[in-house]
Amino acid sequence: MSEKNVFEDAIARMERIGEEAGIVPEVISALRQPKRTLTASLPVRMDDGSMRYFTGLRCQYNSALGPTKGGIRFHPNVSTEEVQALALWMTIKCAVTNLPYGGGKGGVIVDPKQLSKLELERLSRAYVRAMARFIGPDIDVPAPDVYTNARIMGWMLDEYEAIQHKHAPGVITGKPIRLGGSLGRDEATGRGAFLCIQELAKRKKINPKKTRVAIQGFGNAGYHVATLLQKSGYKIVAVSDSKGGIYAEDGFDVESIYQHKQDTRNLRGVYCEGSVCQLVDHKAISNEDLLELDVDILIPAALESVIGPWNVERIKAPIIIEVANGPISGDVDALLHERDIMVVPDVLANAGGVTVSYFEWVQNRSGYRWTLDEVRQRLADIMERAFAEIWDLAQAEGRSLRSGAYTIAMRRIQEAIQAQGSREYFQGDTH
Ligand code: NAD
């Protein structure tokens, strides 16, 4: 693993790119630490009658461009450093896509698979009780992330509205449709990544039929990008989840894998049970093996820091699409760039999720519902524009796409911060 923790690594990357891009020191300083981070003890009555106390976190990183926005993660490895790194990346991501948001993130240190459904509901409500005065449609707007979903967002909204004694659907996004969720939010992260791959394919003349793809993580983001790619002719040769992965030279039928996982919660069994078993020759692989496969496109879509100094030399894919947040540690950015491995960075590749969350918030605030076609078209407009801006800047200046994305984002944040007054202004150098 990297010697720096994930937050230190995220800061070092932001500082490096900010300095290269000529961002003023005051703005880099503003982005060096979060505006505020709340840690709360969450009491939860367990099914056996006992009381357990979980740790809940919420970080509001920077709000120069608008209310902070970011998901809530339920995972045993959640930590202050992780939440702060994720909130910094959200700050960059919202600016990359030009959304009127700052960046935030939240989490609970818990293995949700160990909880009953009722315990999970009580935990979700306890989180909102602890955070209710800290979040709000104009303050900080949560959403789903790893191991949280629309149902959990629904419980959280219900708790918030009970506390506030009013409807407030704009406080949280990724909700069930009937509670004010947006059509297309469930697929948005995967679709946004797919749109980036299409934009890349146009520019690099990629032929989908000759392109082999490996995807680590088969949750909301991983599944949707897999299915959209397969429908466009790409060959999905490897997928994995927390228990390990499967590989097949001739590719998988993504829908069968998904259905099997829904039915059994198990990925590996998929081609060994029933009739498909005979049709597809596959082998079991580990999550580490998957990253090192000789494929054309590698998509990490699970957790952060899976590619770093420990395995970067063995990465063979010439294109990496960062659907997960922070899957590549900052200290190998330069090495990947030197090796001509093209990385579509997380702050662009997975920005489809927050973009449709923004559409959901806009619909909630205007009391209007958009059709699925409208959502998809608006998402495509934003992703294509963001991709083109980053691509053009990276090409013009010989920089990586990550460097291009951070530069665009930090310039926007800088403009907002300086609009409130800059050193030059107060010294009388500008009017
Ligand atoms: P999810 O909970 O739906 O799925 C997570 C997947 O990762 C599951 O398939 C799980 O089995 C797998 N996984 C967990 N630990 C793993 C491990 N050690 N190795 C391999 N796989 C593992 O979560 P998601 O929403 O799909 O999020 C995945 C990534 O995408 C995260 O980095 C998240 O921050 C990012 N992301 C999600 C959204 C969104 O809208 N859901 C938006 C932007 C970014």
Short mmCIF file of C-alpha atoms and ligand atoms in Angstrom, two decimals:
data_model
loop_
_atom_site.label_atom_id
_atom_site.label_comp_id
_atom_site.label_asym_id
_atom_site.label_seq_id
_atom_site.Cartn_x
_atom_site.Cartn_y
_atom_site.Cartn_z
CA MET A 1 0.00 0.00 0.00
CA SER A 2 0.96 3.62 -0.41
CA GLU A 3 2.78 5.20 2.54
CA LYS A 4 0.38 8.16 2.64
CA ASN A 5 -3.17 7.66 3.80
CA VAL A 6 -5.89 8.16 1.19
CA PHE A 7 -6.58 11.76 2.24
CA GLU A 8 -2.90 12.78 2.25
CA ASP A 9 -2.60 11.16 -1.16
CA ALA A 10 -5.64 13.09 -2.46
CA ILE A 11 -4.22 16.39 -1.11
CA ALA A 12 -0.80 15.75 -2.63
CA ARG A 13 -2.38 15.13 -6.04
CA MET A 14 -4.55 18.26 -5.80
CA GLU A 15 -1.55 20.39 -4.77
CA ARG A 16 0.66 19.01 -7.53
CA ILE A 17 -1.87 19.62 -10.30
CA GLY A 18 -2.95 22.97 -8.83
CA GLU A 19 0.63 24.26 -8.80
CA GLU A 20 1.26 23.04 -12.38
CA ALA A 21 -1.94 24.77 -13.50
CA GLY A 22 -1.00 28.07 -11.82
CA ILE A 23 -3.85 28.02 -9.30
CA VAL A 24 -3.18 30.74 -6.71
CA PRO A 25 -1.76 29.55 -3.35
CA GLU A 26 -4.77 30.86 -1.40
CA VAL A 27 -7.11 28.60 -3.34
CA ILE A 28 -4.84 25.59 -2.91
CA SER A 29 -4.80 26.37 0.83
CA ALA A 30 -8.59 26.56 0.85
CA LEU A 31 -8.71 23.07 -0.68
CA ARG A 32 -6.12 21.61 1.67
CA GLN A 33 -8.60 21.00 4.47
CA PRO A 34 -12.36 20.44 4.74
CA LYS A 35 -14.67 23.20 5.84
CA ARG A 36 -16.06 20.89 8.53
CA THR A 37 -16.35 17.22 9.41
CA LEU A 38 -18.87 15.93 11.92
CA THR A 39 -18.35 12.66 13.78
CA ALA A 40 -21.36 11.29 15.63
CA SER A 41 -22.16 8.31 17.77
CA LEU A 42 -25.25 6.55 16.37
CA PRO A 43 -27.20 4.51 18.95
CA VAL A 44 -29.06 1.60 17.35
CA ARG A 45 -31.36 -0.85 19.11
CA MET A 46 -30.47 -4.31 17.78
CA ASP A 47 -33.00 -7.07 17.21
CA ASP A 48 -31.83 -8.93 20.33
CA GLY A 49 -32.69 -5.89 22.46
CA SER A 50 -29.11 -4.68 22.98
CA MET A 51 -27.91 -1.18 22.09
CA ARG A 52 -24.95 -0.73 19.74
CA TYR A 53 -23.15 2.52 18.98
CA PHE A 54 -21.90 3.03 15.43
CA THR A 55 -19.68 5.86 14.21
CA GLY A 56 -21.26 8.16 11.61
CA LEU A 57 -19.33 10.77 9.65
CA ARG A 58 -20.23 13.65 7.38
CA CYS A 59 -17.71 15.93 5.72
CA GLN A 60 -18.58 19.20 3.96
CA TYR A 61 -15.40 19.89 2.11
CA ASN A 62 -15.83 23.10 0.15
CA SER A 63 -18.95 25.07 -0.71
CA ALA A 64 -17.57 27.85 -2.93
CA LEU A 65 -19.76 26.72 -5.84
CA GLY A 66 -22.92 25.75 -3.91
CA PRO A 67 -24.35 23.40 -1.27
CA THR A 68 -22.12 20.41 -0.61
CA LYS A 69 -23.12 17.18 -2.33
CA GLY A 70 -21.97 13.59 -1.88
CA GLY A 71 -22.97 10.04 -1.05
CA ILE A 72 -23.19 8.11 2.21
CA ARG A 73 -21.17 4.89 2.41
CA PHE A 74 -21.88 1.99 4.78
CA HIS A 75 -18.68 -0.03 5.01
CA PRO A 76 -16.38 -1.42 7.73
CA ASN A 77 -13.37 0.48 6.31
CA VAL A 78 -15.02 3.92 6.42
CA SER A 79 -12.71 6.38 8.22
CA THR A 80 -12.35 10.14 8.63
CA GLU A 81 -9.50 10.14 6.08
CA GLU A 82 -11.56 8.19 3.53
CA VAL A 83 -14.63 10.41 3.91
CA GLN A 84 -12.50 13.55 3.59
CA ALA A 85 -10.73 12.24 0.48
CA LEU A 86 -14.07 11.32 -1.09
CA ALA A 87 -15.44 14.78 -0.21
CA LEU A 88 -12.46 16.50 -1.84
CA TRP A 89 -13.00 14.41 -4.98
CA MET A 90 -16.69 15.40 -4.95
CA THR A 91 -15.63 19.06 -4.80
CA ILE A 92 -13.52 18.57 -7.92
CA LYS A 93 -16.17 16.42 -9.64
CA CYS A 94 -19.03 18.89 -9.22
CA ALA A 95 -16.80 21.65 -10.60
CA VAL A 96 -15.68 19.46 -13.54
CA THR A 97 -19.28 18.96 -14.59
CA ASN A 98 -20.11 22.60 -13.84
CA LEU A 99 -22.86 21.75 -11.32
CA PRO A 100 -23.84 24.42 -8.76
CA TYR A 101 -22.50 22.30 -5.89
CA GLY A 102 -19.58 21.99 -3.56
CA GLY A 103 -18.32 18.61 -2.39
CA GLY A 104 -19.25 16.48 0.60
CA LYS A 105 -19.36 12.85 1.67
CA GLY A 106 -20.60 10.72 4.54
CA GLY A 107 -20.31 7.27 5.92
CA VAL A 108 -20.93 4.83 8.74
CA ILE A 109 -18.36 2.34 10.00
CA VAL A 110 -20.42 -0.82 9.70
CA ASP A 111 -20.63 -4.08 7.81
CA PRO A 112 -24.24 -3.78 6.63
CA LYS A 113 -24.29 -7.44 5.59
CA GLN A 114 -24.22 -8.31 9.33
CA LEU A 115 -27.40 -6.32 10.07
CA SER A 116 -31.03 -7.36 9.68
CA LYS A 117 -33.25 -5.15 7.52
CA LEU A 118 -34.81 -3.57 10.60
CA GLU A 119 -31.41 -2.86 12.14
CA LEU A 120 -30.32 -1.28 8.86
CA GLU A 121 -33.39 0.94 8.89
CA ARG A 122 -32.76 2.02 12.49
CA LEU A 123 -29.14 2.78 11.65
CA SER A 124 -30.14 4.86 8.60
CA ARG A 125 -32.60 6.86 10.70
CA ALA A 126 -30.05 7.29 13.50
CA TYR A 127 -27.63 8.76 10.95
CA VAL A 128 -30.15 11.37 9.90
CA ARG A 129 -31.09 12.22 13.49
CA ALA A 130 -27.43 12.94 14.19
CA MET A 131 -26.95 14.96 10.99
CA ALA A 132 -30.35 16.68 10.64
CA ARG A 133 -29.11 20.17 11.52
CA PHE A 134 -26.05 19.75 9.39
CA ILE A 135 -27.73 18.74 6.09
CA GLY A 136 -30.51 20.37 4.03
CA PRO A 137 -31.47 21.17 0.42
CA ASP A 138 -29.44 24.42 0.56
CA ILE A 139 -26.70 23.18 2.87
CA ASP A 140 -25.56 19.64 2.14
CA VAL A 141 -27.36 17.01 0.04
CA PRO A 142 -26.49 13.31 0.56
CA ALA A 143 -27.02 10.42 -1.91
CA PRO A 144 -26.25 6.68 -2.15
CA ASP A 145 -22.73 5.25 -2.32
CA VAL A 146 -21.20 1.85 -1.57
CA TYR A 147 -23.70 -0.43 0.22
CA THR A 148 -26.43 2.20 0.41
CA ASN A 149 -29.31 2.42 -2.05
CA ALA A 150 -32.66 4.02 -2.90
CA ARG A 151 -34.47 2.26 -0.06
CA ILE A 152 -31.99 3.61 2.49
CA MET A 153 -32.34 7.11 0.99
CA GLY A 154 -36.13 6.72 1.41
CA TRP A 155 -35.78 5.93 5.12
CA MET A 156 -33.40 8.83 5.56
CA LEU A 157 -35.76 11.26 3.81
CA ASP A 158 -38.67 10.06 5.94
CA GLU A 159 -36.67 10.64 9.13
CA TYR A 160 -35.56 14.10 7.99
CA GLU A 161 -39.11 15.13 7.09
CA ALA A 162 -40.42 13.84 10.44
CA ILE A 163 -37.84 16.00 12.25
CA GLN A 164 -38.56 19.08 10.09
CA HIS A 165 -42.35 18.61 10.06
CA LYS A 166 -42.51 19.28 6.32
CA HIS A 167 -41.80 17.76 2.92
CA ALA A 168 -38.22 18.32 1.92
CA PRO A 169 -37.42 15.89 -0.92
CA GLY A 170 -34.48 18.03 -2.08
CA VAL A 171 -32.50 17.10 1.05
CA ILE A 172 -31.38 13.78 -0.40
CA THR A 173 -31.06 12.27 -3.88
CA GLY A 174 -31.13 8.72 -5.21
CA LYS A 175 -34.55 8.28 -3.56
CA PRO A 176 -37.26 5.85 -4.67
CA ILE A 177 -39.20 7.38 -7.61
CA ARG A 178 -42.43 7.67 -5.60
CA LEU A 179 -40.69 9.75 -2.94
CA GLY A 180 -39.36 12.21 -5.51
CA GLY A 181 -36.50 10.22 -7.05
CA SER A 182 -35.53 10.87 -10.65
CA LEU A 183 -35.98 8.46 -13.49
CA GLY A 184 -32.54 7.35 -14.68
CA ARG A 185 -30.74 7.91 -11.33
CA ASP A 186 -30.14 4.17 -10.79
CA GLU A 187 -28.25 3.78 -14.06
CA ALA A 188 -26.68 7.25 -14.08
CA THR A 189 -23.17 6.48 -12.85
CA GLY A 190 -22.76 3.57 -15.26
CA ARG A 191 -24.31 5.53 -18.12
CA GLY A 192 -22.02 8.50 -17.47
CA ALA A 193 -18.99 6.19 -17.64
CA PHE A 194 -20.36 4.60 -20.80
CA LEU A 195 -20.76 8.04 -22.40
CA CYS A 196 -17.11 8.79 -21.57
CA ILE A 197 -16.05 5.54 -23.24
CA GLN A 198 -18.08 6.44 -26.32
CA GLU A 199 -16.41 9.85 -26.49
CA LEU A 200 -13.00 8.22 -26.09
CA ALA A 201 -13.88 5.62 -28.74
CA LYS A 202 -14.70 8.38 -31.24
CA ARG A 203 -11.37 10.11 -30.65
CA LYS A 204 -9.21 6.99 -30.49
CA LYS A 205 -11.13 5.09 -33.19
CA ILE A 206 -11.92 2.15 -30.92
CA ASN A 207 -13.88 -0.70 -32.48
CA PRO A 208 -16.19 -2.10 -29.76
CA LYS A 209 -16.30 -5.57 -31.31
CA LYS A 210 -12.54 -5.90 -30.92
CA THR A 211 -12.44 -4.46 -27.40
CA ARG A 212 -12.16 -6.67 -24.33
CA VAL A 213 -13.21 -5.19 -21.00
CA ALA A 214 -12.59 -6.26 -17.37
CA ILE A 215 -14.71 -4.76 -14.57
CA GLN A 216 -13.87 -4.92 -10.86
CA GLY A 217 -17.00 -4.47 -8.73
CA PHE A 218 -20.43 -5.53 -9.90
CA GLY A 219 -22.66 -3.21 -7.90
CA ASN A 220 -24.78 -0.31 -9.11
CA ALA A 221 -21.99 1.41 -11.05
CA GLY A 222 -20.21 -1.72 -12.36
CA TYR A 223 -23.36 -3.51 -13.51
CA HIS A 224 -24.79 -0.58 -15.46
CA VAL A 225 -21.59 0.25 -17.30
CA ALA A 226 -21.15 -3.47 -18.10
CA THR A 227 -24.62 -3.84 -19.56
CA LEU A 228 -24.43 -0.66 -21.65
CA LEU A 229 -21.03 -1.64 -23.02
CA GLN A 230 -22.20 -5.12 -23.91
CA LYS A 231 -25.27 -3.77 -25.72
CA SER A 232 -22.88 -1.65 -27.82
CA GLY A 233 -20.81 -4.66 -28.84
CA TYR A 234 -17.96 -4.61 -26.28
CA LYS A 235 -16.87 -7.96 -24.90
CA ILE A 236 -17.01 -8.18 -21.09
CA VAL A 237 -14.41 -10.86 -20.31
CA ALA A 238 -14.06 -10.47 -16.54
CA VAL A 239 -16.15 -9.24 -13.62
CA SER A 240 -15.72 -9.48 -9.86
CA ASP A 241 -17.33 -8.61 -6.54
CA SER A 242 -16.13 -8.63 -2.93
CA LYS A 243 -15.88 -12.45 -3.01
CA GLY A 244 -13.73 -12.70 -6.16
CA GLY A 245 -14.14 -12.78 -9.92
CA ILE A 246 -14.79 -14.78 -13.07
CA TYR A 247 -13.03 -14.66 -16.43
CA ALA A 248 -14.09 -15.98 -19.85
CA GLU A 249 -12.05 -15.49 -23.00
CA ASP A 250 -15.19 -15.22 -25.18
CA GLY A 251 -17.05 -12.87 -22.88
CA PHE A 252 -20.07 -13.07 -20.58
CA ASP A 253 -23.72 -12.29 -20.93
CA VAL A 254 -23.95 -9.50 -18.36
CA GLU A 255 -27.69 -9.87 -17.76
CA SER A 256 -27.37 -13.57 -16.80
CA ILE A 257 -24.64 -12.74 -14.31
CA TYR A 258 -26.75 -9.95 -12.84
CA GLN A 259 -29.84 -12.14 -12.52
CA HIS A 260 -27.84 -14.90 -10.89
CA LYS A 261 -26.27 -12.49 -8.42
CA GLN A 262 -29.71 -11.06 -7.58
CA ASP A 263 -31.05 -14.56 -6.93
CA THR A 264 -28.09 -15.99 -5.00
CA ARG A 265 -25.84 -13.01 -4.04
CA ASN A 266 -23.03 -15.04 -5.59
CA LEU A 267 -21.13 -14.19 -8.77
CA ARG A 268 -19.01 -17.28 -9.15
CA GLY A 269 -21.83 -19.78 -9.31
CA VAL A 270 -23.30 -18.13 -12.35
CA TYR A 271 -21.85 -20.26 -15.09
CA CYS A 272 -21.66 -23.46 -13.09
CA GLU A 273 -25.33 -23.96 -12.43
CA GLY A 274 -28.05 -24.72 -14.93
CA SER A 275 -27.76 -24.70 -18.67
CA VAL A 276 -25.39 -21.76 -19.19
CA CYS A 277 -22.67 -23.67 -17.39
CA GLN A 278 -22.07 -25.82 -20.43
CA LEU A 279 -22.03 -22.86 -22.80
CA VAL A 280 -19.39 -20.64 -21.28
CA ASP A 281 -15.96 -21.79 -20.33
CA HIS A 282 -14.82 -19.63 -17.42
CA LYS A 283 -12.28 -19.61 -14.66
CA ALA A 284 -12.31 -18.17 -11.16
CA ILE A 285 -9.91 -15.27 -10.59
CA SER A 286 -9.09 -13.03 -7.67
CA ASN A 287 -9.70 -9.28 -7.59
CA GLU A 288 -5.93 -8.73 -7.85
CA ASP A 289 -5.69 -11.00 -10.95
CA LEU A 290 -8.52 -9.09 -12.62
CA LEU A 291 -6.59 -5.82 -12.45
CA GLU A 292 -3.60 -7.38 -14.18
CA LEU A 293 -5.46 -9.01 -17.09
CA ASP A 294 -4.32 -8.39 -20.64
CA VAL A 295 -7.50 -6.53 -21.71
CA ASP A 296 -8.15 -3.39 -23.75
CA ILE A 297 -10.15 -1.52 -21.10
CA LEU A 298 -9.92 -1.96 -17.34
CA ILE A 299 -12.74 -0.59 -15.19
CA PRO A 300 -12.18 -0.51 -11.43
CA ALA A 301 -15.73 0.00 -10.08
CA ALA A 302 -15.44 -1.05 -6.43
CA LEU A 303 -13.22 0.71 -3.88
CA GLU A 304 -10.26 3.11 -3.74
CA SER A 305 -6.51 2.44 -3.82
CA VAL A 306 -6.52 -0.81 -5.79
CA ILE A 307 -3.76 0.29 -8.19
CA GLY A 308 -0.56 1.72 -6.73
CA PRO A 309 3.20 1.21 -6.53
CA TRP A 310 2.64 -2.44 -5.49
CA ASN A 311 1.06 -3.52 -8.79
CA VAL A 312 1.34 -0.67 -11.31
CA GLU A 313 4.13 -2.38 -13.29
CA ARG A 314 1.89 -5.38 -13.89
CA ILE A 315 -1.09 -3.39 -15.21
CA LYS A 316 -1.44 -4.24 -18.91
CA ALA A 317 -4.64 -2.50 -20.03
CA PRO A 318 -3.86 0.60 -22.15
CA ILE A 319 -7.08 2.33 -20.99
CA ILE A 320 -8.39 2.58 -17.42
CA ILE A 321 -11.84 4.04 -16.70
CA GLU A 322 -12.06 5.01 -13.03
CA VAL A 323 -15.68 4.26 -12.21
CA ALA A 324 -14.83 3.80 -8.53
CA ASN A 325 -13.67 6.84 -6.62
CA GLY A 326 -9.90 6.96 -6.15
CA PRO A 327 -8.97 3.48 -7.41
CA ILE A 328 -5.47 4.68 -8.42
CA SER A 329 -3.13 6.12 -5.81
CA GLY A 330 -1.70 9.54 -6.69
CA ASP A 331 1.94 8.45 -6.57
CA VAL A 332 1.57 6.38 -9.78
CA ASP A 333 -0.17 9.04 -11.92
CA ALA A 334 3.11 10.06 -13.59
CA LEU A 335 4.17 6.46 -14.19
CA LEU A 336 0.90 5.60 -15.94
CA HIS A 337 1.17 8.75 -18.05
CA GLU A 338 4.77 7.85 -19.04
CA ARG A 339 3.66 4.34 -19.95
CA ASP A 340 0.97 5.85 -22.19
CA ILE A 341 -1.80 4.23 -20.17
CA MET A 342 -4.76 6.51 -20.62
CA VAL A 343 -6.80 7.07 -17.44
CA VAL A 344 -10.27 8.59 -17.62
CA PRO A 345 -10.33 9.96 -14.05
CA ASP A 346 -13.03 9.30 -11.47
CA VAL A 347 -13.96 12.99 -11.28
CA LEU A 348 -15.20 12.67 -14.87
CA ALA A 349 -15.87 8.95 -15.41
CA ASN A 350 -18.29 8.52 -12.50
CA ALA A 351 -19.78 12.03 -12.59
CA GLY A 352 -23.00 10.74 -14.18
CA GLY A 353 -24.28 9.83 -10.70
CA VAL A 354 -24.01 13.29 -9.20
CA THR A 355 -25.24 14.86 -12.43
CA VAL A 356 -28.54 12.98 -12.33
CA SER A 357 -28.68 13.60 -8.56
CA TYR A 358 -28.54 17.28 -9.50
CA PHE A 359 -31.43 16.72 -11.96
CA GLU A 360 -33.37 15.06 -9.15
CA TRP A 361 -32.76 18.04 -6.84
CA VAL A 362 -33.81 20.47 -9.59
CA GLN A 363 -37.03 18.48 -10.18
CA ASN A 364 -37.76 18.39 -6.43
CA ARG A 365 -37.30 22.12 -6.10
CA SER A 366 -39.40 22.96 -9.14
CA GLY A 367 -42.09 20.35 -8.42
CA TYR A 368 -41.76 19.02 -11.95
CA ARG A 369 -40.97 15.52 -13.30
CA TRP A 370 -38.74 14.86 -16.29
CA THR A 371 -39.10 11.87 -18.60
CA LEU A 372 -36.36 9.25 -18.83
CA ASP A 373 -35.46 10.49 -22.31
CA GLU A 374 -35.08 14.04 -21.00
CA VAL A 375 -32.81 12.86 -18.19
CA ARG A 376 -30.67 10.78 -20.53
CA GLN A 377 -30.37 13.57 -23.08
CA ARG A 378 -29.39 16.17 -20.48
CA LEU A 379 -26.89 13.74 -18.95
CA ALA A 380 -25.35 13.11 -22.38
CA ASP A 381 -25.09 16.88 -23.00
CA ILE A 382 -23.24 17.46 -19.73
CA MET A 383 -20.93 14.44 -19.99
CA GLU A 384 -20.03 15.10 -23.63
CA ARG A 385 -19.28 18.76 -22.95
CA ALA A 386 -17.17 17.94 -19.87
CA PHE A 387 -15.29 15.22 -21.75
CA ALA A 388 -14.56 17.52 -24.70
CA GLU A 389 -13.31 20.38 -22.49
CA ILE A 390 -10.96 18.06 -20.61
CA TRP A 391 -9.78 16.23 -23.71
CA ASP A 392 -9.02 19.47 -25.56
CA LEU A 393 -7.09 20.96 -22.66
CA ALA A 394 -5.11 17.73 -22.10
CA GLN A 395 -4.26 17.47 -25.82
CA ALA A 396 -3.30 21.12 -26.14
CA GLU A 397 -0.98 21.04 -23.13
CA GLY A 398 0.28 17.44 -23.34
CA ARG A 399 -1.23 16.62 -19.95
CA SER A 400 -3.15 13.64 -18.61
CA LEU A 401 -6.96 13.70 -18.57
CA ARG A 402 -6.82 13.81 -14.77
CA SER A 403 -4.61 16.85 -14.85
CA GLY A 404 -6.94 18.47 -17.40
CA ALA A 405 -10.02 17.72 -15.28
CA TYR A 406 -8.50 19.04 -12.04
CA THR A 407 -7.28 22.15 -13.82
CA ILE A 408 -10.73 23.01 -15.19
CA ALA A 409 -12.35 22.30 -11.82
CA MET A 410 -9.83 24.26 -9.77
CA ARG A 411 -10.06 27.25 -12.11
CA ARG A 412 -13.84 27.34 -11.57
CA ILE A 413 -13.44 27.07 -7.80
CA GLN A 414 -10.78 29.78 -7.96
CA GLU A 415 -13.12 32.10 -9.88
CA ALA A 416 -15.80 31.63 -7.20
CA ILE A 417 -13.41 32.20 -4.33
CA GLN A 418 -11.87 35.24 -6.02
CA ALA A 419 -15.30 36.69 -6.81
CA GLN A 420 -15.54 37.19 -3.04
CA GLY A 421 -12.33 39.16 -3.07
CA SER A 422 -8.74 38.34 -3.94
CA ARG A 423 -5.33 39.49 -2.73
CA GLU A 424 -4.95 41.62 -5.88
CA TYR A 425 -8.32 43.23 -5.24
CA PHE A 426 -7.53 44.14 -1.65
CA GLN A 427 -4.12 45.47 -2.66
CA GLY A 428 -5.86 47.71 -5.16
CA ASP A 429 -4.31 46.01 -8.22
CA THR A 430 -7.68 45.21 -9.80
CA HIS A 431 -11.04 46.96 -9.87
P1 NAD B 1 -22.44 -0.91 -4.66
O1 NAD B 1 -22.58 -1.06 -3.20
O2 NAD B 1 -23.66 -0.93 -5.50
O3 NAD B 1 -21.44 -2.02 -5.23
C1 NAD B 1 -20.15 -2.19 -4.75
C2 NAD B 1 -19.56 -3.39 -5.47
O4 NAD B 1 -18.18 -3.53 -5.12
C3 NAD B 1 -20.23 -4.71 -5.10
O5 NAD B 1 -20.34 -5.52 -6.26
C4 NAD B 1 -19.24 -5.33 -4.13
O6 NAD B 1 -19.33 -6.73 -4.07
C5 NAD B 1 -17.95 -4.87 -4.73
N1 NAD B 1 -16.84 -4.91 -3.80
C6 NAD B 1 -16.82 -4.55 -2.50
N2 NAD B 1 -15.59 -4.77 -1.99
C7 NAD B 1 -14.83 -5.22 -3.01
C8 NAD B 1 -13.49 -5.63 -3.12
N3 NAD B 1 -12.66 -5.59 -2.07
N4 NAD B 1 -13.05 -6.06 -4.34
C9 NAD B 1 -13.89 -6.09 -5.40
N5 NAD B 1 -15.15 -5.74 -5.34
C10 NAD B 1 -15.63 -5.32 -4.16
O7 NAD B 1 -21.60 0.43 -4.88
P2 NAD B 1 -21.57 1.39 -6.13
O8 NAD B 1 -22.54 2.47 -5.89
O9 NAD B 1 -21.59 0.59 -7.38
O10 NAD B 1 -20.12 2.05 -5.94
C11 NAD B 1 -18.95 1.48 -6.50
C12 NAD B 1 -17.92 2.59 -6.69
O11 NAD B 1 -18.48 3.58 -7.53
C13 NAD B 1 -17.50 3.30 -5.39
O12 NAD B 1 -16.15 3.70 -5.49
C14 NAD B 1 -18.39 4.52 -5.40
O13 NAD B 1 -17.86 5.57 -4.62
C15 NAD B 1 -18.38 4.83 -6.86
N6 NAD B 1 -19.48 5.70 -7.27
C16 NAD B 1 -20.78 5.33 -7.13
C17 NAD B 1 -21.79 6.20 -7.52
C18 NAD B 1 -23.23 5.84 -7.44
O14 NAD B 1 -24.06 6.63 -7.89
N7 NAD B 1 -23.60 4.69 -6.94
C19 NAD B 1 -21.46 7.45 -8.04
C20 NAD B 1 -20.12 7.79 -8.21
C21 NAD B 1 -19.14 6.90 -7.80
#
